[in-house]
Coordinates of N, CA and C in Angstrom, one line a residue:
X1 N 0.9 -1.2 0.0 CA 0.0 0.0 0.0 C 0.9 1.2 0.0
X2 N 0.6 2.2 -1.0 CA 1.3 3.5 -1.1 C 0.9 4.3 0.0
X3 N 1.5 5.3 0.4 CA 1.4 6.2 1.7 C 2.1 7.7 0.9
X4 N 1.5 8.7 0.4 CA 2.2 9.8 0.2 C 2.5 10.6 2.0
X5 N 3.4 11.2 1.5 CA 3.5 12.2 3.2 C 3.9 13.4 2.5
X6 N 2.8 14.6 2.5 CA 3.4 15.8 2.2 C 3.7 16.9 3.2
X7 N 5.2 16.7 3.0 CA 5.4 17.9 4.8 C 6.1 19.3 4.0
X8 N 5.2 20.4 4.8 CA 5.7 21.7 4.5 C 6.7 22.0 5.9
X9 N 7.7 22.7 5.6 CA 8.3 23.4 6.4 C 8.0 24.4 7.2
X10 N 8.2 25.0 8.0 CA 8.3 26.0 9.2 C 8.8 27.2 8.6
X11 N 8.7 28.5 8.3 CA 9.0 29.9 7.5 C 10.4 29.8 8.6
X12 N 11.0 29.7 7.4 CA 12.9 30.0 7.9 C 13.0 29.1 8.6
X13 N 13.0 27.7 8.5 CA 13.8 26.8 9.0 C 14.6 26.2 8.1
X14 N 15.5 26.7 7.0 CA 16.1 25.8 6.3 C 17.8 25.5 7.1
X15 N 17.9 26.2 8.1 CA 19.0 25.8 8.7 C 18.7 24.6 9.6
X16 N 17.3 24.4 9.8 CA 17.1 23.6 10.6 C 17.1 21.9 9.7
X17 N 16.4 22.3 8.6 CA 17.1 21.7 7.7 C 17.8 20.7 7.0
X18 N 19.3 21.8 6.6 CA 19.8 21.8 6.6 C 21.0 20.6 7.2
X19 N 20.9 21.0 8.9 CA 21.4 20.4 10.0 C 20.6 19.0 9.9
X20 N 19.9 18.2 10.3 CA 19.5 17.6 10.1 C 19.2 16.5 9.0
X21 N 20.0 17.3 7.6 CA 20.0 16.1 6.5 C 20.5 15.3 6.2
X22 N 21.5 15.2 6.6 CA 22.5 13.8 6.6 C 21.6 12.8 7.3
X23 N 20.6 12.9 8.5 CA 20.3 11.8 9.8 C 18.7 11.2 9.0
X24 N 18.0 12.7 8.0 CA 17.0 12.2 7.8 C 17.2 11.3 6.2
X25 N 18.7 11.4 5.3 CA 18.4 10.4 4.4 C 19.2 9.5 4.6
X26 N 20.0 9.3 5.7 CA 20.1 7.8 6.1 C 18.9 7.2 6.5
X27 N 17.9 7.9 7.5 CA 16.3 7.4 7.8 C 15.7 6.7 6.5
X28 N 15.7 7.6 5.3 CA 15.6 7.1 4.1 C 15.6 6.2 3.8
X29 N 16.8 5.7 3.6 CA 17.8 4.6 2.8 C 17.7 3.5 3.5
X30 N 17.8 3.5 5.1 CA 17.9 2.9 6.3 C 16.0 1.9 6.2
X31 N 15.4 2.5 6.1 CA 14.3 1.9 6.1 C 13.2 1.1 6.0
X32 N 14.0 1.5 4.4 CA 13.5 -0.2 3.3 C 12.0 0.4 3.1
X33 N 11.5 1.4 3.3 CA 10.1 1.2 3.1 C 9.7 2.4 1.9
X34 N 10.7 3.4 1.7 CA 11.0 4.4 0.7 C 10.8 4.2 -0.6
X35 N 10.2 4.4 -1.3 CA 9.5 4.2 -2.5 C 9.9 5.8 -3.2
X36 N 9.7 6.7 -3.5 CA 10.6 8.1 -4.0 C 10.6 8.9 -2.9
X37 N 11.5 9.8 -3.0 CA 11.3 11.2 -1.6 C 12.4 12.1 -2.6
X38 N 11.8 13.5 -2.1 CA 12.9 14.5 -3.1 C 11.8 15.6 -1.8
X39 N 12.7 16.9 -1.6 CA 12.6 18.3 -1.4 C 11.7 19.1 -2.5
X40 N 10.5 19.8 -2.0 CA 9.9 20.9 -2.7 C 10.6 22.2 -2.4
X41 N 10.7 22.7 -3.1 CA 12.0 23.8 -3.4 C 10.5 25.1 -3.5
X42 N 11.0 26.3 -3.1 CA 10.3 27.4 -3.2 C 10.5 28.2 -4.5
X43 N 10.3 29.8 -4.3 CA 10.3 30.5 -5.1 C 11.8 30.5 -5.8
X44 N 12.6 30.3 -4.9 CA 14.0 30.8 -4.8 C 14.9 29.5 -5.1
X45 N 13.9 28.7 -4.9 CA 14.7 27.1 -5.2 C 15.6 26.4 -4.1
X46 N 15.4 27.2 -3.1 CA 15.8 26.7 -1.7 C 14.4 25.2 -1.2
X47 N 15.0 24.3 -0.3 CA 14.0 23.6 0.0 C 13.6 24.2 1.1
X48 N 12.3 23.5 0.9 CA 11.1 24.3 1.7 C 10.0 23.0 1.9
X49 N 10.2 21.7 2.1 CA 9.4 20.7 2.2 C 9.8 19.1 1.5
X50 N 9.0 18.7 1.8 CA 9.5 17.2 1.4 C 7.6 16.8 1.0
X51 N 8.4 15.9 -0.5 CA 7.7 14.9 -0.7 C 8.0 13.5 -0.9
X52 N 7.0 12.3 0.4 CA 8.0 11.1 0.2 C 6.9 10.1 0.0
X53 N 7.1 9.3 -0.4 CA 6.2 8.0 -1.1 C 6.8 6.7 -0.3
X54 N 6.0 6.6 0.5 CA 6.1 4.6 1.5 C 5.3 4.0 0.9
X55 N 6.1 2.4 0.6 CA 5.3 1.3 0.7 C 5.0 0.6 1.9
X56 N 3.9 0.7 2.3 CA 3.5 0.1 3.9 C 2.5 -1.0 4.0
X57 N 2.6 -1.5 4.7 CA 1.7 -2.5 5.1 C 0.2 -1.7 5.6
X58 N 0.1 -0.7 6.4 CA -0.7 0.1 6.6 C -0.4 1.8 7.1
X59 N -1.5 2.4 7.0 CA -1.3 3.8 7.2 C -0.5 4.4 8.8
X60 N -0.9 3.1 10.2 CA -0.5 3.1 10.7 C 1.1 3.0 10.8
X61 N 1.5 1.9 10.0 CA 3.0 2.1 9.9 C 3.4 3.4 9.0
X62 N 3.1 4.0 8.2 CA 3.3 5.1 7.5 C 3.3 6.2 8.6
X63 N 2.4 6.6 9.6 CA 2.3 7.8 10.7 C 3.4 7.3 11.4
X64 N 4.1 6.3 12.1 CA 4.7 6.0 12.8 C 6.5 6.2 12.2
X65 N 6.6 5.9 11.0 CA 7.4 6.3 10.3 C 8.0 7.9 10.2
X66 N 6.5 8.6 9.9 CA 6.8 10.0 10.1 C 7.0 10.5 10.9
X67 N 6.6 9.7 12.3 CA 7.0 10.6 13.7 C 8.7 10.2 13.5
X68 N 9.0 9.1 13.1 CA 10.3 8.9 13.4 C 11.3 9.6 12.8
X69 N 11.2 10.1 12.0 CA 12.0 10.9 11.0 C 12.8 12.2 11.6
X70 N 14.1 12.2 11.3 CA 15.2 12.8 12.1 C 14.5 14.5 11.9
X71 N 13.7 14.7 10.2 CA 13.1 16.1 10.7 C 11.9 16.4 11.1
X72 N 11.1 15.2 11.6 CA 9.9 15.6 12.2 C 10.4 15.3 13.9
X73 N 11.8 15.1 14.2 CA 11.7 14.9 15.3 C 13.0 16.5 15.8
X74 N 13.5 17.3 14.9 CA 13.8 18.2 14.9 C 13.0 19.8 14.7
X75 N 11.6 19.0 14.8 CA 10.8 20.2 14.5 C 10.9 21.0 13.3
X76 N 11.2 20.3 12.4 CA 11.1 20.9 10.8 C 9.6 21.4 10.2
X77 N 9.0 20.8 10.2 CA 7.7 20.8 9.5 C 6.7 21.5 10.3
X78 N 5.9 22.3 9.4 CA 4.8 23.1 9.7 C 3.4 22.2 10.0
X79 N 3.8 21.2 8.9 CA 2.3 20.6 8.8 C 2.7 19.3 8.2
X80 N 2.6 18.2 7.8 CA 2.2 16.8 7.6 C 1.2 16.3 7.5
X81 N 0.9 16.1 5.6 CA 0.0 15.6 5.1 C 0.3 13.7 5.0
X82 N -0.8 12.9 5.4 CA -0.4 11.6 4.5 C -1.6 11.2 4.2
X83 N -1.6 10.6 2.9 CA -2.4 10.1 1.6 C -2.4 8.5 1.6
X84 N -3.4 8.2 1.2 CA -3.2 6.9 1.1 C -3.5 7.4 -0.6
X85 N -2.2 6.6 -1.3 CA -2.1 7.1 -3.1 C -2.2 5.5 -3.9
X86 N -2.7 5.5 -5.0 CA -2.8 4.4 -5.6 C -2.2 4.8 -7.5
X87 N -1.0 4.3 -7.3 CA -0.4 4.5 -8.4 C -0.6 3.8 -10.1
X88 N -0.7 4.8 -10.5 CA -1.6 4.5 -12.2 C -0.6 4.8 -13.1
X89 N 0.2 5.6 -12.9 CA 1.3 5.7 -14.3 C 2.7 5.7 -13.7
X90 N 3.6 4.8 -14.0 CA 4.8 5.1 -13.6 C 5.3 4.1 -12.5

């Protein structure tokens, strides 16, 4: 089962970020459950959010995932969307 997670950032946290990115794409990589994830970039092309795609057994392991994540546990994100997504092209 797909799990989209759409997390916006916090206005001027990209140092927070920043610090933080090394621990959150080892979380990534580390997890086996990662299906794509890339940075939404602003006006200016700085990042400013994440979008990441889980394959999960359920939505519960997808929330539990997200709390774990080195920048929702550094207080990055404004907000945190998750989707249950059903993939048709690609």
């Amino acid at each position: 089962m797909l799990h989209v997670l759409i997390c916006q950032d916090k206005p001027g946290a990209l140092e927070t970020r920043k610090a933080n990115r090394e621990a959150h794409l080892a979380y990534l990589k580390d997890s086996g459950i990662v299906a794509q994830a890339g940075p939404v970039l602003n006006e200016a092309g700085e990042m400013a959010g994440s979008i990441i795609v889980l394959n999960t057994d359920s939505r519960a392991e997808a929330e539990a995932w997200a709390a774990g994540d080195p920048y929702a546990k550094a207080g990055l994100f404004a907000s945190v969307q998750i989707q249950t997504w059903n993939r048709v092209i690609g």
